[in-house]
PDB file of C-alpha atoms and ligand atoms in Angstrom:
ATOM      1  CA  UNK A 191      14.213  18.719 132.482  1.00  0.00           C
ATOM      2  CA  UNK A 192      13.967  17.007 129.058  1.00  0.00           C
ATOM      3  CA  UNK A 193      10.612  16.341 128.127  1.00  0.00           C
ATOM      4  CA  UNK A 194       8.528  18.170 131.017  1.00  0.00           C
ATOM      5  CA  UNK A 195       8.380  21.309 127.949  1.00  0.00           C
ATOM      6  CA  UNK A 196       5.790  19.046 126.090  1.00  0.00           C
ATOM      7  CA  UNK A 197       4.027  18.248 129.100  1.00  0.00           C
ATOM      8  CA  UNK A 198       2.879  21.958 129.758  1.00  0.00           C
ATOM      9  CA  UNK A 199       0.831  24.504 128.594  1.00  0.00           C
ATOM     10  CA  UNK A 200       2.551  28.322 128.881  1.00  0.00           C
ATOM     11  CA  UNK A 201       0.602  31.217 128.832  1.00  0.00           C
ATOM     12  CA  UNK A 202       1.790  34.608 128.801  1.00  0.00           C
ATOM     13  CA  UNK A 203       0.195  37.991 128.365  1.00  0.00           C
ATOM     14  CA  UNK A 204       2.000  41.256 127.016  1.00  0.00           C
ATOM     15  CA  UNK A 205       0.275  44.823 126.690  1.00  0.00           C
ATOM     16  CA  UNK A 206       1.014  46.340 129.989  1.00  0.00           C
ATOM     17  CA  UNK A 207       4.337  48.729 129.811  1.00  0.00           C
ATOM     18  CA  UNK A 208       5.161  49.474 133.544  1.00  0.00           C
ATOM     19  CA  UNK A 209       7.062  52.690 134.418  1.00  0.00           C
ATOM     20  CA  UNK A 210       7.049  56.120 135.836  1.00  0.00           C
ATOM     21  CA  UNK A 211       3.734  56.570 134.140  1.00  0.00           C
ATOM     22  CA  UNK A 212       2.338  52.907 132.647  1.00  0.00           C
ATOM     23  CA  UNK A 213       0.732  52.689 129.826  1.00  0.00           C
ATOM     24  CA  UNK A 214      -0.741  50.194 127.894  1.00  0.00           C
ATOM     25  CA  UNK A 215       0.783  49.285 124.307  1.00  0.00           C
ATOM     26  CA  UNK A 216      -0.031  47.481 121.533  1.00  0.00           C
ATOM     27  CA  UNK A 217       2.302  48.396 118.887  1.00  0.00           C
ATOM     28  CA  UNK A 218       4.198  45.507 117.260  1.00  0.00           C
ATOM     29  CA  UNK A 219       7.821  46.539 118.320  1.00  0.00           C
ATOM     30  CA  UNK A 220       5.983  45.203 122.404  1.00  0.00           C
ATOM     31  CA  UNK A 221       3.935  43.090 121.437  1.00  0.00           C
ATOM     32  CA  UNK A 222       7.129  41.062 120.189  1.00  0.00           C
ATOM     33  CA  UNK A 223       9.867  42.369 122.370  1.00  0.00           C
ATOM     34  CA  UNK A 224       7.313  41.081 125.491  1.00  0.00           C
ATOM     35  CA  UNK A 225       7.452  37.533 123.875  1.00  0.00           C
ATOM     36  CA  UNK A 226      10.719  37.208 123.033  1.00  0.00           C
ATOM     37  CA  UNK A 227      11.539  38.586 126.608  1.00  0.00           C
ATOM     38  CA  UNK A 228       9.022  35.781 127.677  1.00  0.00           C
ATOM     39  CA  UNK A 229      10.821  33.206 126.186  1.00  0.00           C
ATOM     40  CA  UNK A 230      14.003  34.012 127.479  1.00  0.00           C
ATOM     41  CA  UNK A 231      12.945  34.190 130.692  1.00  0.00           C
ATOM     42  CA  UNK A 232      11.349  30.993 130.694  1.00  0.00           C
ATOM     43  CA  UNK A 233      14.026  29.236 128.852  1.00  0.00           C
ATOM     44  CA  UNK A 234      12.077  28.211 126.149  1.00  0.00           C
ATOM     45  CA  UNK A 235      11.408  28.552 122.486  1.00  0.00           C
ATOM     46  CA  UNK A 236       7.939  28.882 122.213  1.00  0.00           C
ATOM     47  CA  UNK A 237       4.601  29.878 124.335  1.00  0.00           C
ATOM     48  CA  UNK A 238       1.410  27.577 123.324  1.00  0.00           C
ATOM     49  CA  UNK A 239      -0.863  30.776 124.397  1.00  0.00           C
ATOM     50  CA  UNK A 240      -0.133  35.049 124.707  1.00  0.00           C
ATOM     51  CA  UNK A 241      -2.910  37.427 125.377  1.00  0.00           C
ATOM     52  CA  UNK A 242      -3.458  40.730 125.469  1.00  0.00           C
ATOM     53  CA  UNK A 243      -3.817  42.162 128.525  1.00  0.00           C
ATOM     54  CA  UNK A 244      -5.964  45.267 128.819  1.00  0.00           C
ATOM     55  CA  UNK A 245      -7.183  46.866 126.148  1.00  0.00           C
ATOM     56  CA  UNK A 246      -4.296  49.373 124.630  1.00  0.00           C
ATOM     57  CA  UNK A 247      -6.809  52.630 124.133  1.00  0.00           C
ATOM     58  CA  UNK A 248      -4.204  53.748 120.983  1.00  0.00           C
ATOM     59  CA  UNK A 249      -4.799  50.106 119.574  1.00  0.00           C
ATOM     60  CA  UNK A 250      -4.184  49.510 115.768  1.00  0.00           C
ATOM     61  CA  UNK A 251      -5.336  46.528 114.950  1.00  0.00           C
ATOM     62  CA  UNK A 252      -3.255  46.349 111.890  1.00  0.00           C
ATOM     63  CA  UNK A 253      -0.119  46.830 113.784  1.00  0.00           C
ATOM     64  CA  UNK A 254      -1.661  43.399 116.370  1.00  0.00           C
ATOM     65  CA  UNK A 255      -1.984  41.395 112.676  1.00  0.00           C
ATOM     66  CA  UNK A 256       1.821  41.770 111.896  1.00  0.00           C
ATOM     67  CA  UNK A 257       3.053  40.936 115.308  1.00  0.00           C
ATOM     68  CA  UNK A 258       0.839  38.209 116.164  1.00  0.00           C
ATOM     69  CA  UNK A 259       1.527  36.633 111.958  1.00  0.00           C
ATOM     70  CA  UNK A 260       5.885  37.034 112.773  1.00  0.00           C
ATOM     71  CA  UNK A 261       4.856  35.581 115.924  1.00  0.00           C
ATOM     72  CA  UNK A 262       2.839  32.612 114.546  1.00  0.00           C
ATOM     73  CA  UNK A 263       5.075  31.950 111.424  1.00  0.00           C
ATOM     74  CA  UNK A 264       8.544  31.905 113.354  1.00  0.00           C
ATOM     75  CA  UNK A 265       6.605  29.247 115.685  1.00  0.00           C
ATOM     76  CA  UNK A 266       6.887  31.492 118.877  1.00  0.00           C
ATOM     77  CA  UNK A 267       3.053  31.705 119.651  1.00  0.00           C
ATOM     78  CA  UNK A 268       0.964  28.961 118.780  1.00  0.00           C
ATOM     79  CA  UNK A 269      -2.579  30.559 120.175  1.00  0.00           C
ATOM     80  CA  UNK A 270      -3.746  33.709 121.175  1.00  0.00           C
ATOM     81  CA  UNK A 271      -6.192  35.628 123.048  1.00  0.00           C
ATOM     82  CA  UNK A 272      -7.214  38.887 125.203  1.00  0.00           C
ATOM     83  CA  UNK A 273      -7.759  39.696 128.535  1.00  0.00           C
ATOM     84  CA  UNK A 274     -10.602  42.364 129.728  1.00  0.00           C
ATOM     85  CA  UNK A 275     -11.889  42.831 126.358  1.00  0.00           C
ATOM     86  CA  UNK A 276     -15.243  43.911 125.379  1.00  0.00           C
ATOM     87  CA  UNK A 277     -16.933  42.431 122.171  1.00  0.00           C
ATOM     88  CA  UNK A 278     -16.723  45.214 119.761  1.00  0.00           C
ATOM     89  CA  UNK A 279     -12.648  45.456 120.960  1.00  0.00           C
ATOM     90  CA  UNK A 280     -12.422  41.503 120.269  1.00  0.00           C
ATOM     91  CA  UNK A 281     -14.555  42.449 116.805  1.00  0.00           C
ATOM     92  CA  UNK A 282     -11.819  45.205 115.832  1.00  0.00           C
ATOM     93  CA  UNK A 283      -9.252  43.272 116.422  1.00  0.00           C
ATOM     94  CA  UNK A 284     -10.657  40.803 114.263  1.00  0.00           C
ATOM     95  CA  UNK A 285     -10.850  43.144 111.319  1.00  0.00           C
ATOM     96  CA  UNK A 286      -7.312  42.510 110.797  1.00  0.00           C
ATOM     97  CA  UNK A 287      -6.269  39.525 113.007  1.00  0.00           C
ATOM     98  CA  UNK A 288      -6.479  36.384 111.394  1.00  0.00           C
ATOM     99  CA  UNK A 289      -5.722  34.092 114.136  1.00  0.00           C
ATOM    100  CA  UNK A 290      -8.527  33.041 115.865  1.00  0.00           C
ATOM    101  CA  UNK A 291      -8.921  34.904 119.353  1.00  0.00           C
ATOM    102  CA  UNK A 292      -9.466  31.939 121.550  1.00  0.00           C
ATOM    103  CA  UNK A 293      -9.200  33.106 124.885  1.00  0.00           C
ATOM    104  CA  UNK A 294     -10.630  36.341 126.992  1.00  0.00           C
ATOM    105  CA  UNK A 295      -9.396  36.642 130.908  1.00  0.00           C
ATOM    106  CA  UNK A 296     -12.152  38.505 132.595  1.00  0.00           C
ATOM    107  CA  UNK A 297     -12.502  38.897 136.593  1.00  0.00           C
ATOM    108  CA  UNK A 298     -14.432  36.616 138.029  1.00  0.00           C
ATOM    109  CA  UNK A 299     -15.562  34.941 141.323  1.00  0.00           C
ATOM    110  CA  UNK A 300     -18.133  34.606 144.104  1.00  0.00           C
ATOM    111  CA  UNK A 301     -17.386  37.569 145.458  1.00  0.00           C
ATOM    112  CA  UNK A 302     -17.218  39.325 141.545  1.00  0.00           C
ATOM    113  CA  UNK A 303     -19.915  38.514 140.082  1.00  0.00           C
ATOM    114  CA  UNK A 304     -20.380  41.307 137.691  1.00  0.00           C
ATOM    115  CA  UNK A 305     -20.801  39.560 134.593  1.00  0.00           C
ATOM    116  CA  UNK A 306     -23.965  38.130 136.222  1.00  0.00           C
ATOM    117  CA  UNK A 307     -25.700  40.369 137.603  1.00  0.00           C
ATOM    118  CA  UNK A 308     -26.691  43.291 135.105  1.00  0.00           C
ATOM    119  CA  UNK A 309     -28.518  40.575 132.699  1.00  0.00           C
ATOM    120  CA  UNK A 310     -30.324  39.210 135.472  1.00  0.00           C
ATOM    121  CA  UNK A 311     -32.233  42.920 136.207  1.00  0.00           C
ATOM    122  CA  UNK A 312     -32.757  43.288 131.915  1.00  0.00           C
ATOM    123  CA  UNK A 313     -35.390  45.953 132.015  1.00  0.00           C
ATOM    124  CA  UNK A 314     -35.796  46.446 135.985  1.00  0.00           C
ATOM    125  CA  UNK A 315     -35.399  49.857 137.547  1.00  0.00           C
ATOM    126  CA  UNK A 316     -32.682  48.264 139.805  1.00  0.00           C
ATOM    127  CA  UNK A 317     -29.431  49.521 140.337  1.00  0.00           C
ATOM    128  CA  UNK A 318     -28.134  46.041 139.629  1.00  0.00           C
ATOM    129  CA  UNK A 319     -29.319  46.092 136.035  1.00  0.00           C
ATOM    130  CA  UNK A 320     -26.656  48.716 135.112  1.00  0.00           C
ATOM    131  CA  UNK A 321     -24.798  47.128 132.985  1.00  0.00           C
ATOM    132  CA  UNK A 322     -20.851  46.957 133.173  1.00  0.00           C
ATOM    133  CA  UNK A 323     -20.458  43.857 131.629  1.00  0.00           C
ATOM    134  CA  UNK A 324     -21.372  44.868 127.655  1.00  0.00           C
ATOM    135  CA  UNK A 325     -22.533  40.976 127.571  1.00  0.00           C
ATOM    136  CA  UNK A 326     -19.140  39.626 127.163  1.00  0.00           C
ATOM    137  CA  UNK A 327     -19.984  36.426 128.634  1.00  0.00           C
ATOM    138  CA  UNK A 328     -22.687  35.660 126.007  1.00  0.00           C
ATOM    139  CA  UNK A 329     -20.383  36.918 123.254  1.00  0.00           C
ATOM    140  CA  UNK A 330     -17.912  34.639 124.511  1.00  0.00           C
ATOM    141  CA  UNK A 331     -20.135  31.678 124.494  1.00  0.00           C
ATOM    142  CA  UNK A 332     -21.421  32.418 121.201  1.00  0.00           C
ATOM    143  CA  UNK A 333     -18.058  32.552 119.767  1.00  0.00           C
ATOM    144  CA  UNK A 334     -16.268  29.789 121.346  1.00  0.00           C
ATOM    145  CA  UNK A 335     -14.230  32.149 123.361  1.00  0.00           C
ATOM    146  CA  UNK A 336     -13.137  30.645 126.425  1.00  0.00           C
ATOM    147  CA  UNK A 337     -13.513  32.700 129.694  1.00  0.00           C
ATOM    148  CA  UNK A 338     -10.522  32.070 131.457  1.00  0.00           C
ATOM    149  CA  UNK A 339     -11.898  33.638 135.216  1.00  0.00           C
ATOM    150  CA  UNK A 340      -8.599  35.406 136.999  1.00  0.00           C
ATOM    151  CA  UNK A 341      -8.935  36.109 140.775  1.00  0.00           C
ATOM    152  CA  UNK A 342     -11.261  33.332 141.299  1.00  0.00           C
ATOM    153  CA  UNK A 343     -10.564  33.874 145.489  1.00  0.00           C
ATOM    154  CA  UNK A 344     -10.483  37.931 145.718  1.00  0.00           C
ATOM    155  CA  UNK A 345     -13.284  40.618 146.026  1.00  0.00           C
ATOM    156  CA  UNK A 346     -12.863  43.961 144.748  1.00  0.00           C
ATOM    157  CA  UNK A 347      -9.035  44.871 142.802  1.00  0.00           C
ATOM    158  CA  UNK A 348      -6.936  42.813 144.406  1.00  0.00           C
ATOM    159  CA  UNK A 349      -8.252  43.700 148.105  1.00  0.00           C
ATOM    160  CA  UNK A 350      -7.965  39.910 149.251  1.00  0.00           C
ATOM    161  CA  UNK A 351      -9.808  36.763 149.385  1.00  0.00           C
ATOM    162  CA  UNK A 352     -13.398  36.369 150.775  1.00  0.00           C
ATOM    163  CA  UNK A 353     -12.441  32.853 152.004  1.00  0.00           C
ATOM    164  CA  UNK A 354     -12.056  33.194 155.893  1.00  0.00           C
ATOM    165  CA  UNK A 355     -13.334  36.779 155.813  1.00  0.00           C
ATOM    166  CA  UNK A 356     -15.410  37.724 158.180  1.00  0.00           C
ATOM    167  CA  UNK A 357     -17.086  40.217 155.531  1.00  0.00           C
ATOM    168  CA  UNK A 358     -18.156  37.931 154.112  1.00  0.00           C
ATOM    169  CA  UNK A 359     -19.613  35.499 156.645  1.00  0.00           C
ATOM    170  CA  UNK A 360     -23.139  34.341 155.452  1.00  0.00           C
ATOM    171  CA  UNK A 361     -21.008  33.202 152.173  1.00  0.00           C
ATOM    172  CA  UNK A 362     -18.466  31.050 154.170  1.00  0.00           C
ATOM    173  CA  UNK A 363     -20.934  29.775 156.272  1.00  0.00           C
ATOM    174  CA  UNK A 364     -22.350  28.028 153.352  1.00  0.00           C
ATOM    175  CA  UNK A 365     -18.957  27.431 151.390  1.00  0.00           C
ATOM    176  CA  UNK A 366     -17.643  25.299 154.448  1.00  0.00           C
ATOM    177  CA  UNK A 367     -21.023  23.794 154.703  1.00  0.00           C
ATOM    178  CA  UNK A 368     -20.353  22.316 151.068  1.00  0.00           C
ATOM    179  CA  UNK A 369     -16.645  21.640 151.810  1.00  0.00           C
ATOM    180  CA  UNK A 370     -17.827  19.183 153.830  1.00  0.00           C
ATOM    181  CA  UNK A 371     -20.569  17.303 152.247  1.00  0.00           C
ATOM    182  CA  UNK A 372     -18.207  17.307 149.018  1.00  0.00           C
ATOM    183  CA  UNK A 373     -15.001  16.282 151.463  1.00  0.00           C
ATOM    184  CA  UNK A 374     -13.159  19.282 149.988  1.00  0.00           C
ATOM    185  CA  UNK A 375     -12.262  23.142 150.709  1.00  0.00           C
ATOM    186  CA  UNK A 376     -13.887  26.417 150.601  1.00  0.00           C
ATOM    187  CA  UNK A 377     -11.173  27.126 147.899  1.00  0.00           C
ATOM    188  CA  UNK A 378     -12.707  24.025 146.172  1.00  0.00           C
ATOM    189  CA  UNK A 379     -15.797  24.589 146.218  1.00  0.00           C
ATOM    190  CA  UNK A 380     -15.148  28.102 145.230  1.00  0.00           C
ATOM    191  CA  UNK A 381     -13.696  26.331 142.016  1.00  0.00           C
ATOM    192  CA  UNK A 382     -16.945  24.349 141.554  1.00  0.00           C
ATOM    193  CA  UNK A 383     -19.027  27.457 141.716  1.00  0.00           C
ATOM    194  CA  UNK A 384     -16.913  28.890 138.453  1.00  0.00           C
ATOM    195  CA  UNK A 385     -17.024  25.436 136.587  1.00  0.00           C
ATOM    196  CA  UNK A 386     -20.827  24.794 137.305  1.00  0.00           C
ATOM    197  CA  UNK A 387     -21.384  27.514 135.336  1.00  0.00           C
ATOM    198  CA  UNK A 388     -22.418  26.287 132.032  1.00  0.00           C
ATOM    199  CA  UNK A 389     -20.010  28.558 129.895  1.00  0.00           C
ATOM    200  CA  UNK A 390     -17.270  25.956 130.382  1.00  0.00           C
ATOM    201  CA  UNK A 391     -15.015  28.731 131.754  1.00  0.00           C
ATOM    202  CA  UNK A 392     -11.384  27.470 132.861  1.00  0.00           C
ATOM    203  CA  UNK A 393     -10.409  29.207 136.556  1.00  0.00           C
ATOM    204  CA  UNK A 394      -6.601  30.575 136.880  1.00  0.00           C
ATOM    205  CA  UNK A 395      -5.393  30.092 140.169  1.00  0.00           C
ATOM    206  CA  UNK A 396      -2.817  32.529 141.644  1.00  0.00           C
ATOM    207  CA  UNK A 397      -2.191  30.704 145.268  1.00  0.00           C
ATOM    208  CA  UNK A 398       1.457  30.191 146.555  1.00  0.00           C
ATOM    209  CA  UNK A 399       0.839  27.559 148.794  1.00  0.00           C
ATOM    210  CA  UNK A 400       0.820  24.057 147.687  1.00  0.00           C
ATOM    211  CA  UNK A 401      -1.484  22.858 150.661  1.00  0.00           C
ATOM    212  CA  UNK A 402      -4.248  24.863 148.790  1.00  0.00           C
ATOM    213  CA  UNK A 403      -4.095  22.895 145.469  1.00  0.00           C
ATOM    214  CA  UNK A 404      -5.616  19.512 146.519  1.00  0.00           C
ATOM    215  CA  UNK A 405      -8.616  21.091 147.344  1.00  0.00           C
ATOM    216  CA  UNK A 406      -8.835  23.500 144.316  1.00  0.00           C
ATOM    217  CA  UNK A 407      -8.002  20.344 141.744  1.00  0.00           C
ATOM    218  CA  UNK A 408     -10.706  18.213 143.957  1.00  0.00           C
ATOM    219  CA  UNK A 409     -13.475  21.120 143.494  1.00  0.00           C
ATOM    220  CA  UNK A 410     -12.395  21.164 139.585  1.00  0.00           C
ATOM    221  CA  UNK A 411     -14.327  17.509 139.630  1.00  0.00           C
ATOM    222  CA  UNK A 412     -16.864  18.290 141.748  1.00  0.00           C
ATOM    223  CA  UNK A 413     -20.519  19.430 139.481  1.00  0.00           C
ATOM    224  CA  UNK A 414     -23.221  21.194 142.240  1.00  0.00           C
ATOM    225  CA  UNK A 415     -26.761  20.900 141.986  1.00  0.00           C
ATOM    226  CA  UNK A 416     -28.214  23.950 140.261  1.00  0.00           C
ATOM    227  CA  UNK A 417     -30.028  25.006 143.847  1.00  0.00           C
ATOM    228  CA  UNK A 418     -26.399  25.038 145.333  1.00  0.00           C
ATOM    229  CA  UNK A 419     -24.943  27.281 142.879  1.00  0.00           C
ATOM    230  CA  UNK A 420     -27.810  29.728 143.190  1.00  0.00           C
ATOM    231  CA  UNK A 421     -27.216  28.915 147.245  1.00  0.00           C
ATOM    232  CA  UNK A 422     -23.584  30.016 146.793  1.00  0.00           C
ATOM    233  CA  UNK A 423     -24.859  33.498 144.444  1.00  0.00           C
ATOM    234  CA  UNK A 424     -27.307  34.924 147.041  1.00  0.00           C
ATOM    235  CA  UNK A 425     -24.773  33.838 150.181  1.00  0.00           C
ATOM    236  CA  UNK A 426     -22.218  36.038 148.560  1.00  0.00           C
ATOM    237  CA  UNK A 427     -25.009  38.792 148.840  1.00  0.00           C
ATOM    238  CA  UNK A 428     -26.563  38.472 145.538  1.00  0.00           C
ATOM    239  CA  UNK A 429     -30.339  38.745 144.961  1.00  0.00           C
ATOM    240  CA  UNK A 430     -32.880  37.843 142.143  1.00  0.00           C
ATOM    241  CA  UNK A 431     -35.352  40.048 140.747  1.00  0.00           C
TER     242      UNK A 431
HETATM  243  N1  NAP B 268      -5.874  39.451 133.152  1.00  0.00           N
HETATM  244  C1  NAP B 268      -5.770  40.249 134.192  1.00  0.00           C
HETATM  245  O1  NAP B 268      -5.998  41.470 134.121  1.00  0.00           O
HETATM  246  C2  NAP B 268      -5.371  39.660 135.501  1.00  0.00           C
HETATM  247  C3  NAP B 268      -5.467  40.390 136.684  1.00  0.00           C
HETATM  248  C4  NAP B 268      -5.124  39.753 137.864  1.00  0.00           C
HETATM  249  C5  NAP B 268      -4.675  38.453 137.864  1.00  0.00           C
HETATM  250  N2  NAP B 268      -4.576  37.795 136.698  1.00  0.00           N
HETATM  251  C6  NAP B 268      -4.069  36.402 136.625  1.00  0.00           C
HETATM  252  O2  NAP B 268      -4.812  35.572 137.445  1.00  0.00           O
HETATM  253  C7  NAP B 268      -3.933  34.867 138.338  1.00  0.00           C
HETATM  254  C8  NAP B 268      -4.652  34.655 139.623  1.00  0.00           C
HETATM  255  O3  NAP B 268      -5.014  35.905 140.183  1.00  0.00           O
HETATM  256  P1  NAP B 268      -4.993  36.133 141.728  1.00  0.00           P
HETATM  257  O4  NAP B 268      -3.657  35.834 142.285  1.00  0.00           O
HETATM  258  O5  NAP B 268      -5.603  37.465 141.970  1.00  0.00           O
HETATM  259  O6  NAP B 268      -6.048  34.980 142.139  1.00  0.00           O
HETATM  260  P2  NAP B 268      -6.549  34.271 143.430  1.00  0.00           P
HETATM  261  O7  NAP B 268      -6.165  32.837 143.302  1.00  0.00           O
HETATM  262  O8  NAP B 268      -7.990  34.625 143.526  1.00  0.00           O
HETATM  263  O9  NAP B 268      -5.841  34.951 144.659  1.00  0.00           O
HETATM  264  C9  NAP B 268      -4.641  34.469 145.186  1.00  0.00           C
HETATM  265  C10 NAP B 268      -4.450  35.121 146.541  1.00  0.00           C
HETATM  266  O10 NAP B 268      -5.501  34.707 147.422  1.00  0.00           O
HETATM  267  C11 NAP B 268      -4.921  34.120 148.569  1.00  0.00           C
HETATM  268  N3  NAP B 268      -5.760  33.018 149.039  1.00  0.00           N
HETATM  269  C12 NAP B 268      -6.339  32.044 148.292  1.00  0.00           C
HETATM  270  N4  NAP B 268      -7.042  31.209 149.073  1.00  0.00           N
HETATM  271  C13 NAP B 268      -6.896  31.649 150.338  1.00  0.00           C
HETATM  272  C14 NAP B 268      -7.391  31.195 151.595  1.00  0.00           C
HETATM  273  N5  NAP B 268      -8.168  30.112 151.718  1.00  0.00           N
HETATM  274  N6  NAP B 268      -7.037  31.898 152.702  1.00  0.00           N
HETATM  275  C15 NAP B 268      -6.248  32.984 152.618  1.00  0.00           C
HETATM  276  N7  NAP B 268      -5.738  33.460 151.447  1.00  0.00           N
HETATM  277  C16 NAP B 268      -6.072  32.799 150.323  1.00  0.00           C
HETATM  278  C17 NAP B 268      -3.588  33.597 148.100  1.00  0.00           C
HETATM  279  O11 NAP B 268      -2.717  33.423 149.204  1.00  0.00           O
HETATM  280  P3  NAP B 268      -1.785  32.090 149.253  1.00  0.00           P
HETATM  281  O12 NAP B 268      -0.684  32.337 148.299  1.00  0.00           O
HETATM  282  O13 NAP B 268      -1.385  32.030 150.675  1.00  0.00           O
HETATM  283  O14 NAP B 268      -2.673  30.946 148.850  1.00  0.00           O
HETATM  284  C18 NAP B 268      -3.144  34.702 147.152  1.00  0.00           C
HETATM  285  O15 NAP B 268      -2.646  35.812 147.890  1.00  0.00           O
HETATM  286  C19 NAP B 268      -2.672  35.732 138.418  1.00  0.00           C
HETATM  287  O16 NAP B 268      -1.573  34.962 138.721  1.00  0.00           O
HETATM  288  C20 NAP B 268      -2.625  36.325 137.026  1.00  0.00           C
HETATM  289  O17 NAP B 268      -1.978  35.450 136.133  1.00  0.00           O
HETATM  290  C21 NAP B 268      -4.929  38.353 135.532  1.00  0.00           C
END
């Protein structure tokens, strides 16, 4: 439809080469075969954000600098970013990139809570204060990367959503509680818990049912008190030293 191009935002990520044995790949010859494939498949001429998606372990970051600059200057990629990158892979990069990296898509949700949790237990002998997390979400915050959270419903990799589960009861118990008082869902309020925190994170959604979103846009407005967030941590089995 003419017009509705200007109206959205398209993101994209490239990095991940699928096949008999996948592999992740950075070299410039994907990086800008995955956009221009992009494009074409979305019938458009440019994407307003690409990431990278998981760290390519045979990364040059010189190689990332020419693709991303022929992206840029042929008008194909306005923005960039990465996707479950640690700070000294975002600093690499950044030896050679010159765009600014504005984005990192990290895992994260009420039931995934990992970037929480090992800097709350700093110098404890408790399991919890091993950290997996290499402080990404401070680095983020002190560089005006936004987190982008992906899988904001699911525990684990992908093994489903803790809304309605009855693993996780004690958490929905108090998740419908709030869906209530704030005349939303548990997939709202789920939202709310992500936005409250002060990081100004933005949450990707990855639901294909259209009854869900009114509750999900409704929790994007919705601030909770500071005791409800905490509330909402230690209900999704979460403790504090
Ligand atoms: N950067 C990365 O490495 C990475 C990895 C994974 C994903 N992502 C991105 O993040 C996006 C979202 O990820 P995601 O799909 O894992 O996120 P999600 O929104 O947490 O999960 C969506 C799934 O949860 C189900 N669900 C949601 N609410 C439910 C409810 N109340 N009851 C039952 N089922 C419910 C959805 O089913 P319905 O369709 O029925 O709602 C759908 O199967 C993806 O599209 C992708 O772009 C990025």
């Amino acid at each position: 439809m003419p017009g509705i191009r200007d109206k959205l935002i398209l993101q994209s990520k490239c990095g991940i080469r699928p096949g008999p044995f996948t592999c992740y790949d950075f070299s410039k010859e994907h990086i800008i075969r995955s956009v221009e494939t992009s494009l074409r498949r979305l019938q458009t001429d440019r994407l307003d954000y690409l990431l990278l998606h998981r760290p390519d372990l045979l990364m040059e970051p010189e190689e990332v600098a020419e693709a991303f600059d022929q992206l840029e200057s042929q008008g194909k990629v306005l923005h960039f970013g990465v996707s479950n990158h640690t700070p000294s892979q975002i600093e690499l990069l950044e030896t050679c990139v010159k765009q600014p990296l504005e984005i990192n898509q990290l895992q994260f949700s009420l039931a995934h809570t990992l970037l929480l949790d090992a800097p709350a237990y700093l110098n404890t002998t408790d399991s919890h204060g091993i950290s997996r997390d290499a402080n990404v979400l401070d680095y983020c915050r002190r560089n005006h990367i936004t987190i982008q959270c992906y899988s904001p419903f699911q525990y684990g990799v992908f093994e489903g959503t803790f809304i309605g589960n009855p693993d996780y009861a004690q958490l929905n118990a108090v998740l419908t509680h709030l869906a209530k008082k704030y005349d939303t869902t548990e997939n709202g309020i789920a939202v709310a818990w992500l936005l409250r925190h002060t990081a100004n994170m933005q949450v990707v959604v990855g639901t294909t049912n259209a009854s869900r979103i009114p509750g999900i846009v409704k929790g994007a407005e919705i601030t909770l008190t500071r005791e409800e967030w905490y509330e909402l941590y230690a209900a999704a089995g979460n403790k504090l030293p």
